[in-house]
Amino acid sequence: MRGIVFLGERELEIQNFPDPTPGAGEAVLELRASGMCGSDLKFYRASKDGGTAALGLGGGGGGPVIAGHEPCGVVVALGPETGEYGVSVGDRVMVHHYHGCGHCEHCDVGWSQLCQHGITVYGVTGHGGHADYIKVPASTLVALPESLSFETGAAIACGTGTAFGALQRINLSGRDTIAIFGQGPVGLSATQLATAMGARVIALDIAPERRALATDFGAEVVIDPGTDDAPAALKELTHGKGVDLALDCSGVAAGRLAAIQGTRVWGTVCFVGEGDDVTIDVSRDMLRKQLTIVASWTFSRSGQAECARFVADRDVAVDDLFTQRYALDQAKEAYTLFDTQTTGKGVFLAH
Ligand SMILES: [Zn+2]
Ligand SMILES: [Zn+2]
């Protein structure tokens, strides 16, 4: 089978791998959709030696690793000892793209990415979804609701699921005004989902293409933080108070600081975007406002299923996130464009 491998420094290659066969507890999926996530750019851009360290996930340890951590497809083979997972050949499934020890307090409740005994991240440290097939533990599979497309499933497998998890973490309600910094795939998903949850959404991005998408997805107001004073603009839109909630999906220091400074007294800021750091004046920016700052890293296996149910029940147009659709052999073109960070989401589709 074919698989896309990042070589570092914005180079990639389509390599050949043996077709996977499932061992005990494992399933093989034929991939139908494999999404491109913003965090893939970290690996795509990484130096040629040990790029996976960029996200604090440890090295891949020897041998090329197939990229893509938003796998979605159909089960085509099951190994022995998979009966307990309730999956059958032919099922449409997503992958919860992490695997831990399988029996600690975090693995037990479906948060395998928090396992302290070492994790596999499919598409980063284990073979991912930019391929014809993927082999994963059957315990990582999450059913894809019948009404959702494979590409929607791929988005839910990281970007959209991450947005959903963050909105849950800050208990977004329909009474809230939320500012969402960064309208890449995660931020745009947050705009869509927060709108579906009834909140008033203010979306911020420096790219005009992404601000236009945010408007299409329900943002009431869009702001260009490159030219506007974002905290001042947010206060102006909220009777001088600042927003109730802010989500930073940009991962850049300026976005994080503006999120903190544009949020009201007693408000909550959630960090979602990865990379960089931020310096704040704790007294002025945090203490004197009784501010809550939390972080949210993706979602649990059951959280992924819950996101899928919400998207299906509320008819959230997740497919519309995808502005580019590719075949595997267009990988170079796909990542060259995604690297500009001006587009919506890209996805590799099998035909
Ligand atoms: Zn564990
Ligand atoms: Zn991701």
GROMACS .gro file of C-alpha atoms and ligand atoms in nm:
model
  353
    1MET     CA    1   0.000   0.000   0.000
    2ARG     CA    2   0.094   0.366  -0.033
    3GLY     CA    3   0.158   0.603   0.257
    4ILE     CA    4   0.262   0.969   0.283
    5VAL     CA    5   0.577   1.024   0.490
    6PHE     CA    6   0.702   1.364   0.606
    7LEU     CA    7   1.077   1.383   0.555
    8GLY     CA    8   1.120   1.715   0.742
    9GLU     CA    9   1.180   2.070   0.623
   10ARG     CA   10   0.863   2.071   0.409
   11GLU     CA   11   0.952   1.761   0.211
   12LEU     CA   12   0.732   1.458   0.182
   13GLU     CA   13   0.730   1.136  -0.012
   14ILE     CA   14   0.476   0.871  -0.107
   15GLN     CA   15   0.634   0.543   0.001
   16ASN     CA   16   0.531   0.181  -0.032
   17PHE     CA   17   0.452  -0.026   0.276
   18PRO     CA   18   0.334  -0.384   0.316
   19ASP     CA   19  -0.045  -0.416   0.344
   20PRO     CA   20  -0.121  -0.444   0.717
   21THR     CA   21  -0.266  -0.761   0.872
   22PRO     CA   22  -0.436  -0.739   1.212
   23GLY     CA   23  -0.287  -0.909   1.516
   24ALA     CA   24  -0.469  -0.985   1.842
   25GLY     CA   25  -0.699  -0.699   1.941
   26GLU     CA   26  -0.635  -0.512   1.617
   27ALA     CA   27  -0.843  -0.391   1.323
   28VAL     CA   28  -0.747  -0.288   0.971
   29LEU     CA   29  -0.944  -0.010   0.802
   30GLU     CA   30  -0.960   0.076   0.438
   31LEU     CA   31  -0.927   0.453   0.453
   32ARG     CA   32  -1.194   0.662   0.286
   33ALA     CA   33  -1.096   1.002   0.422
   34SER     CA   34  -0.787   1.133   0.600
   35GLY     CA   35  -0.795   1.494   0.709
   36MET     CA   36  -0.516   1.751   0.721
   37CYS     CA   37  -0.490   1.913   1.064
   38GLY     CA   38  -0.307   2.232   1.157
   39SER     CA   39  -0.074   2.042   1.388
   40ASP     CA   40   0.045   1.835   1.089
   41LEU     CA   41   0.227   2.150   0.979
   42LYS     CA   42   0.454   2.120   1.283
   43PHE     CA   43   0.570   1.782   1.160
   44TYR     CA   44   0.577   1.885   0.795
   45ARG     CA   45   0.797   2.184   0.881
   46ALA     CA   46   1.008   2.009   1.145
   47SER     CA   47   1.383   1.971   1.112
   48LYS     CA   48   1.505   1.652   0.951
   49ASP     CA   49   1.618   1.507   1.283
   50GLY     CA   50   1.347   1.427   1.535
   51GLY     CA   51   1.061   1.649   1.424
   52THR     CA   52   0.798   1.485   1.646
   53ALA     CA   53   0.967   1.640   1.948
   54ALA     CA   54   0.808   1.966   1.828
   55LEU     CA   55   0.479   1.880   2.000
   56GLY     CA   56   0.631   1.709   2.302
   57LEU     CA   57   0.518   1.368   2.185
   58GLY     CA   58   0.857   1.199   2.178
   59GLY     CA   59   1.040   1.060   1.879
   60GLY     CA   60   0.905   0.806   1.633
   61GLY     CA   61   1.206   0.586   1.689
   62GLY     CA   62   1.343   0.439   1.369
   63GLY     CA   63   1.171   0.391   1.036
   64PRO     CA   64   0.943   0.618   0.838
   65VAL     CA   65   0.600   0.691   0.987
   66ILE     CA   66   0.290   0.748   0.775
   67ALA     CA   67   0.137   1.090   0.844
   68GLY     CA   68  -0.227   1.183   0.903
   69HIS     CA   69  -0.403   1.170   1.240
   70GLU     CA   70  -0.764   1.206   1.123
   71PRO     CA   71  -0.836   0.858   0.986
   72CYS     CA   72  -1.185   0.750   0.884
   73GLY     CA   73  -1.287   0.447   0.684
   74VAL     CA   74  -1.437   0.100   0.677
   75VAL     CA   75  -1.327  -0.201   0.881
   76VAL     CA   76  -1.193  -0.464   0.639
   77ALA     CA   77  -1.023  -0.709   0.876
   78LEU     CA   78  -1.032  -0.793   1.246
   79GLY     CA   79  -0.774  -0.991   1.440
   80PRO     CA   80  -0.851  -1.236   1.720
   81GLU     CA   81  -0.969  -1.103   2.059
   82THR     CA   82  -1.163  -0.810   1.912
   83GLY     CA   83  -1.512  -0.943   1.996
   84GLU     CA   84  -1.547  -0.728   2.307
   85TYR     CA   85  -1.527  -0.403   2.105
   86GLY     CA   86  -1.851  -0.460   1.917
   87VAL     CA   87  -1.709  -0.383   1.573
   88SER     CA   88  -1.764  -0.587   1.259
   89VAL     CA   89  -1.609  -0.600   0.915
   90GLY     CA   90  -1.792  -0.341   0.702
   91ASP     CA   91  -1.849  -0.092   0.987
   92ARG     CA   92  -1.793   0.277   0.913
   93VAL     CA   93  -1.558   0.407   1.179
   94MET     CA   94  -1.331   0.687   1.293
   95VAL     CA   95  -1.011   0.632   1.492
   96HIS     CA   96  -0.947   0.791   1.832
   97HIS     CA   97  -0.592   0.849   1.722
   98TYR     CA   98  -0.406   0.765   2.045
   99HIS     CA   99  -0.313   0.446   2.222
  100GLY     CA  100  -0.169   0.416   2.573
  101CYS     CA  101  -0.103   0.130   2.813
  102GLY     CA  102  -0.472   0.040   2.807
  103HIS     CA  103  -0.522  -0.005   3.181
  104CYS     CA  104  -0.423   0.308   3.378
  105GLU     CA  105  -0.668   0.564   3.521
  106HIS     CA  106  -0.655   0.773   3.201
  107CYS     CA  107  -0.675   0.488   2.948
  108ASP     CA  108  -0.963   0.340   3.147
  109VAL     CA  109  -1.180   0.647   3.089
  110GLY     CA  110  -1.091   0.694   2.722
  111TRP     CA  111  -0.827   0.966   2.768
  112SER     CA  112  -0.546   0.746   2.639
  113GLN     CA  113  -0.346   1.051   2.524
  114LEU     CA  114  -0.294   1.136   2.893
  115CYS     CA  115  -0.142   0.793   2.967
  116GLN     CA  116   0.185   0.843   3.155
  117HIS     CA  117   0.328   0.509   3.039
  118GLY     CA  118   0.396   0.624   2.685
  119ILE     CA  119   0.152   0.677   2.401
  120THR     CA  120   0.131   0.606   2.031
  121VAL     CA  121  -0.013   0.891   1.828
  122TYR     CA  122  -0.130   0.756   1.494
  123GLY     CA  123   0.004   0.977   1.217
  124VAL     CA  124   0.287   1.103   1.439
  125THR     CA  125   0.460   0.818   1.621
  126GLY     CA  126   0.260   0.531   1.465
  127HIS     CA  127   0.137   0.485   1.108
  128GLY     CA  128  -0.151   0.723   1.035
  129GLY     CA  129  -0.429   0.781   0.789
  130HIS     CA  130  -0.257   0.927   0.481
  131ALA     CA  131  -0.247   0.578   0.330
  132ASP     CA  132  -0.461   0.313   0.168
  133TYR     CA  133  -0.502   0.118   0.494
  134ILE     CA  134  -0.438   0.166   0.864
  135LYS     CA  135  -0.396  -0.091   1.141
  136VAL     CA  136  -0.504   0.019   1.491
  137PRO     CA  137  -0.619  -0.144   1.815
  138ALA     CA  138  -0.993  -0.215   1.789
  139SER     CA  139  -1.027  -0.027   2.119
  140THR     CA  140  -0.953   0.301   1.935
  141LEU     CA  141  -1.247   0.273   1.695
  142VAL     CA  142  -1.544   0.510   1.723
  143ALA     CA  143  -1.859   0.443   1.519
  144LEU     CA  144  -1.939   0.698   1.249
  145PRO     CA  145  -2.311   0.785   1.254
  146GLU     CA  146  -2.487   0.677   0.934
  147SER     CA  147  -2.579   1.031   0.828
  148LEU     CA  148  -2.220   1.161   0.845
  149SER     CA  149  -1.980   1.145   0.551
  150PHE     CA  150  -1.632   0.996   0.582
  151GLU     CA  151  -1.479   1.341   0.548
  152THR     CA  152  -1.690   1.472   0.833
  153GLY     CA  153  -1.569   1.173   1.034
  154ALA     CA  154  -1.210   1.262   0.951
  155ALA     CA  155  -1.261   1.618   1.077
  156ILE     CA  156  -1.421   1.493   1.399
  157ALA     CA  157  -1.119   1.263   1.450
  158CYS     CA  158  -0.910   1.569   1.540
  159GLY     CA  159  -0.988   1.927   1.438
  160THR     CA  160  -1.365   1.941   1.490
  161GLY     CA  161  -1.348   1.707   1.790
  162THR     CA  162  -1.086   1.933   1.946
  163ALA     CA  163  -1.311   2.235   1.903
  164PHE     CA  164  -1.605   2.046   2.057
  165GLY     CA  165  -1.389   1.930   2.350
  166ALA     CA  166  -1.275   2.286   2.420
  167LEU     CA  167  -1.629   2.426   2.414
  168GLN     CA  168  -1.735   2.153   2.658
  169ARG     CA  169  -1.437   2.231   2.880
  170ILE     CA  170  -1.549   2.594   2.918
  171ASN     CA  171  -1.920   2.509   2.945
  172LEU     CA  172  -2.027   2.730   2.658
  173SER     CA  173  -2.393   2.825   2.674
  174GLY     CA  174  -2.631   3.013   2.448
  175ARG     CA  175  -2.600   3.316   2.680
  176ASP     CA  176  -2.231   3.358   2.608
  177THR     CA  177  -2.038   3.580   2.373
  178ILE     CA  178  -1.724   3.394   2.271
  179ALA     CA  179  -1.417   3.524   2.088
  180ILE     CA  180  -1.239   3.261   1.880
  181PHE     CA  181  -0.881   3.350   1.791
  182GLY     CA  182  -0.748   3.178   1.478
  183GLN     CA  183  -0.986   3.050   1.211
  184GLY     CA  184  -0.790   2.753   1.088
  185PRO     CA  185  -0.963   2.414   1.084
  186VAL     CA  186  -1.004   2.402   1.464
  187GLY     CA  187  -1.112   2.764   1.502
  188LEU     CA  188  -1.357   2.740   1.213
  189SER     CA  189  -1.504   2.425   1.369
  190ALA     CA  190  -1.538   2.609   1.698
  191THR     CA  191  -1.718   2.891   1.516
  192GLN     CA  192  -1.961   2.640   1.361
  193LEU     CA  193  -2.020   2.444   1.681
  194ALA     CA  194  -2.051   2.748   1.911
  195THR     CA  195  -2.304   2.894   1.668
  196ALA     CA  196  -2.498   2.565   1.672
  197MET     CA  197  -2.489   2.577   2.054
  198GLY     CA  198  -2.655   2.919   2.041
  199ALA     CA  199  -2.365   3.143   2.142
  200ARG     CA  200  -2.272   3.478   1.988
  201VAL     CA  201  -1.943   3.429   1.805
  202ILE     CA  202  -1.673   3.685   1.731
  203ALA     CA  203  -1.406   3.533   1.505
  204LEU     CA  204  -1.052   3.665   1.465
  205ASP     CA  205  -0.792   3.583   1.199
  206ILE     CA  206  -0.528   3.771   1.005
  207ALA     CA  207  -0.618   3.593   0.677
  208PRO     CA  208  -0.912   3.751   0.489
  209GLU     CA  209  -0.999   3.412   0.331
  210ARG     CA  210  -1.042   3.262   0.676
  211ARG     CA  211  -1.244   3.557   0.806
  212ALA     CA  212  -1.479   3.511   0.510
  213LEU     CA  213  -1.520   3.142   0.596
  214ALA     CA  214  -1.591   3.234   0.959
  215THR     CA  215  -1.870   3.465   0.847
  216ASP     CA  216  -2.017   3.184   0.636
  217PHE     CA  217  -2.003   2.953   0.939
  218GLY     CA  218  -2.201   3.181   1.165
  219ALA     CA  219  -1.964   3.436   1.319
  220GLU     CA  220  -2.160   3.753   1.393
  221VAL     CA  221  -1.850   3.972   1.368
  222VAL     CA  222  -1.502   3.910   1.228
  223ILE     CA  223  -1.192   4.101   1.336
  224ASP     CA  224  -0.849   4.127   1.177
  225PRO     CA  225  -0.612   4.122   1.476
  226GLY     CA  226  -0.332   4.230   1.244
  227THR     CA  227  -0.477   4.577   1.200
  228ASP     CA  228  -0.735   4.619   1.478
  229ASP     CA  229  -0.658   4.637   1.849
  230ALA     CA  230  -0.832   4.309   1.926
  231PRO     CA  231  -0.898   4.354   2.302
  232ALA     CA  232  -1.036   4.705   2.239
  233ALA     CA  233  -1.253   4.577   1.954
  234LEU     CA  234  -1.390   4.297   2.173
  235LYS     CA  235  -1.475   4.543   2.451
  236GLU     CA  236  -1.646   4.771   2.205
  237LEU     CA  237  -1.867   4.481   2.094
  238THR     CA  238  -1.960   4.390   2.453
  239HIS     CA  239  -2.062   4.722   2.614
  240GLY     CA  240  -1.708   4.780   2.736
  241LYS     CA  241  -1.689   4.457   2.934
  242GLY     CA  242  -1.502   4.207   2.719
  243VAL     CA  243  -1.620   3.867   2.604
  244ASP     CA  244  -1.748   3.600   2.843
  245LEU     CA  245  -1.525   3.333   2.693
  246ALA     CA  246  -1.226   3.326   2.462
  247LEU     CA  247  -1.072   3.035   2.279
  248ASP     CA  248  -0.721   3.063   2.144
  249CYS     CA  249  -0.685   2.836   1.844
  250SER     CA  250  -0.399   3.040   1.696
  251GLY     CA  251  -0.122   2.915   1.922
  252VAL     CA  252   0.066   3.243   1.883
  253ALA     CA  253   0.165   3.469   2.172
  254ALA     CA  254  -0.020   3.775   2.039
  255GLY     CA  255  -0.342   3.575   2.005
  256ARG     CA  256  -0.316   3.430   2.353
  257LEU     CA  257  -0.248   3.768   2.511
  258ALA     CA  258  -0.530   3.936   2.322
  259ALA     CA  259  -0.764   3.655   2.429
  260ILE     CA  260  -0.673   3.719   2.792
  261GLN     CA  261  -0.699   4.097   2.763
  262GLY     CA  262  -1.026   4.091   2.569
  263THR     CA  263  -1.208   3.869   2.820
  264ARG     CA  264  -1.428   4.021   3.090
  265VAL     CA  265  -1.398   4.009   3.467
  266TRP     CA  266  -1.487   3.654   3.584
  267GLY     CA  267  -1.443   3.531   3.227
  268THR     CA  268  -1.268   3.217   3.104
  269VAL     CA  269  -0.992   3.176   2.846
  270CYS     CA  270  -0.910   2.840   2.695
  271PHE     CA  271  -0.580   2.762   2.519
  272VAL     CA  272  -0.622   2.515   2.235
  273GLY     CA  273  -0.362   2.610   1.974
  274GLU     CA  274  -0.017   2.457   2.015
  275GLY     CA  275   0.330   2.606   2.000
  276ASP     CA  276   0.497   2.926   2.123
  277ASP     CA  277   0.457   3.071   2.470
  278VAL     CA  278   0.304   3.385   2.617
  279THR     CA  279   0.402   3.638   2.882
  280ILE     CA  280   0.129   3.801   3.087
  281ASP     CA  281   0.121   4.055   3.367
  282VAL     CA  282  -0.046   3.824   3.620
  283SER     CA  283  -0.185   4.101   3.842
  284ARG     CA  284  -0.326   4.319   3.568
  285ASP     CA  285  -0.430   4.052   3.318
  286MET     CA  286  -0.546   3.775   3.551
  287LEU     CA  287  -0.576   3.841   3.927
  288ARG     CA  288  -0.762   4.170   3.908
  289LYS     CA  289  -1.015   4.010   3.677
  290GLN     CA  290  -1.072   3.681   3.864
  291LEU     CA  291  -0.988   3.529   3.528
  292THR     CA  292  -0.989   3.153   3.468
  293ILE     CA  293  -0.737   3.020   3.218
  294VAL     CA  294  -0.765   2.658   3.115
  295ALA     CA  295  -0.614   2.439   2.846
  296SER     CA  296  -0.785   2.178   2.635
  297TRP     CA  297  -0.604   1.901   2.449
  298THR     CA  298  -0.823   1.718   2.199
  299PHE     CA  299  -1.092   1.488   2.350
  300SER     CA  300  -1.159   1.145   2.494
  301ARG     CA  301  -1.280   0.849   2.291
  302SER     CA  302  -1.634   0.897   2.424
  303GLY     CA  303  -1.602   1.273   2.365
  304GLN     CA  304  -1.532   1.196   1.999
  305ALA     CA  305  -1.851   0.988   1.980
  306GLU     CA  306  -2.043   1.269   2.154
  307CYS     CA  307  -1.912   1.523   1.902
  308ALA     CA  308  -2.022   1.297   1.616
  309ARG     CA  309  -2.371   1.265   1.766
  310PHE     CA  310  -2.398   1.643   1.811
  311VAL     CA  311  -2.288   1.709   1.453
  312ALA     CA  312  -2.539   1.453   1.322
  313ASP     CA  313  -2.830   1.567   1.542
  314ARG     CA  314  -2.778   1.939   1.475
  315ASP     CA  315  -2.688   1.898   1.110
  316VAL     CA  316  -2.365   2.095   1.149
  317ALA     CA  317  -2.217   2.139   0.802
  318VAL     CA  318  -1.872   2.002   0.887
  319ASP     CA  319  -1.817   1.897   0.524
  320ASP     CA  320  -1.809   2.269   0.439
  321LEU     CA  321  -1.481   2.304   0.632
  322PHE     CA  322  -1.310   2.127   0.348
  323THR     CA  323  -1.202   2.364   0.077
  324GLN     CA  324  -0.956   2.118  -0.081
  325ARG     CA  325  -1.001   1.751  -0.167
  326TYR     CA  326  -0.711   1.538  -0.289
  327ALA     CA  327  -0.603   1.192  -0.393
  328LEU     CA  328  -0.301   1.052  -0.207
  329ASP     CA  329  -0.069   1.113  -0.502
  330GLN     CA  330  -0.141   1.489  -0.479
  331ALA     CA  331   0.022   1.508  -0.136
  332LYS     CA  332   0.296   1.752  -0.231
  333GLU     CA  333   0.052   1.998  -0.382
  334ALA     CA  334  -0.182   1.951  -0.085
  335TYR     CA  335   0.073   2.034   0.184
  336THR     CA  336   0.236   2.314  -0.016
  337LEU     CA  337  -0.099   2.493  -0.021
  338PHE     CA  338  -0.199   2.402   0.339
  339ASP     CA  339   0.137   2.541   0.452
  340THR     CA  340   0.025   2.891   0.347
  341GLN     CA  341  -0.243   2.876   0.624
  342THR     CA  342  -0.488   3.073   0.416
  343THR     CA  343  -0.730   2.796   0.320
  344GLY     CA  344  -0.996   2.587   0.486
  345LYS     CA  345  -0.925   2.224   0.559
  346GLY     CA  346  -0.784   1.970   0.315
  347VAL     CA  347  -0.863   1.599   0.302
  348PHE     CA  348  -0.734   1.295   0.115
  349LEU     CA  349  -1.018   1.088  -0.023
  350ALA     CA  350  -1.011   0.735  -0.162
  351HIS     CA  351  -1.226   0.677  -0.466
  352ZN      ZN  352  -0.249   0.418   3.024
  353ZN      ZN  353  -0.491   1.740   1.491
   0.00000   0.00000   0.00000
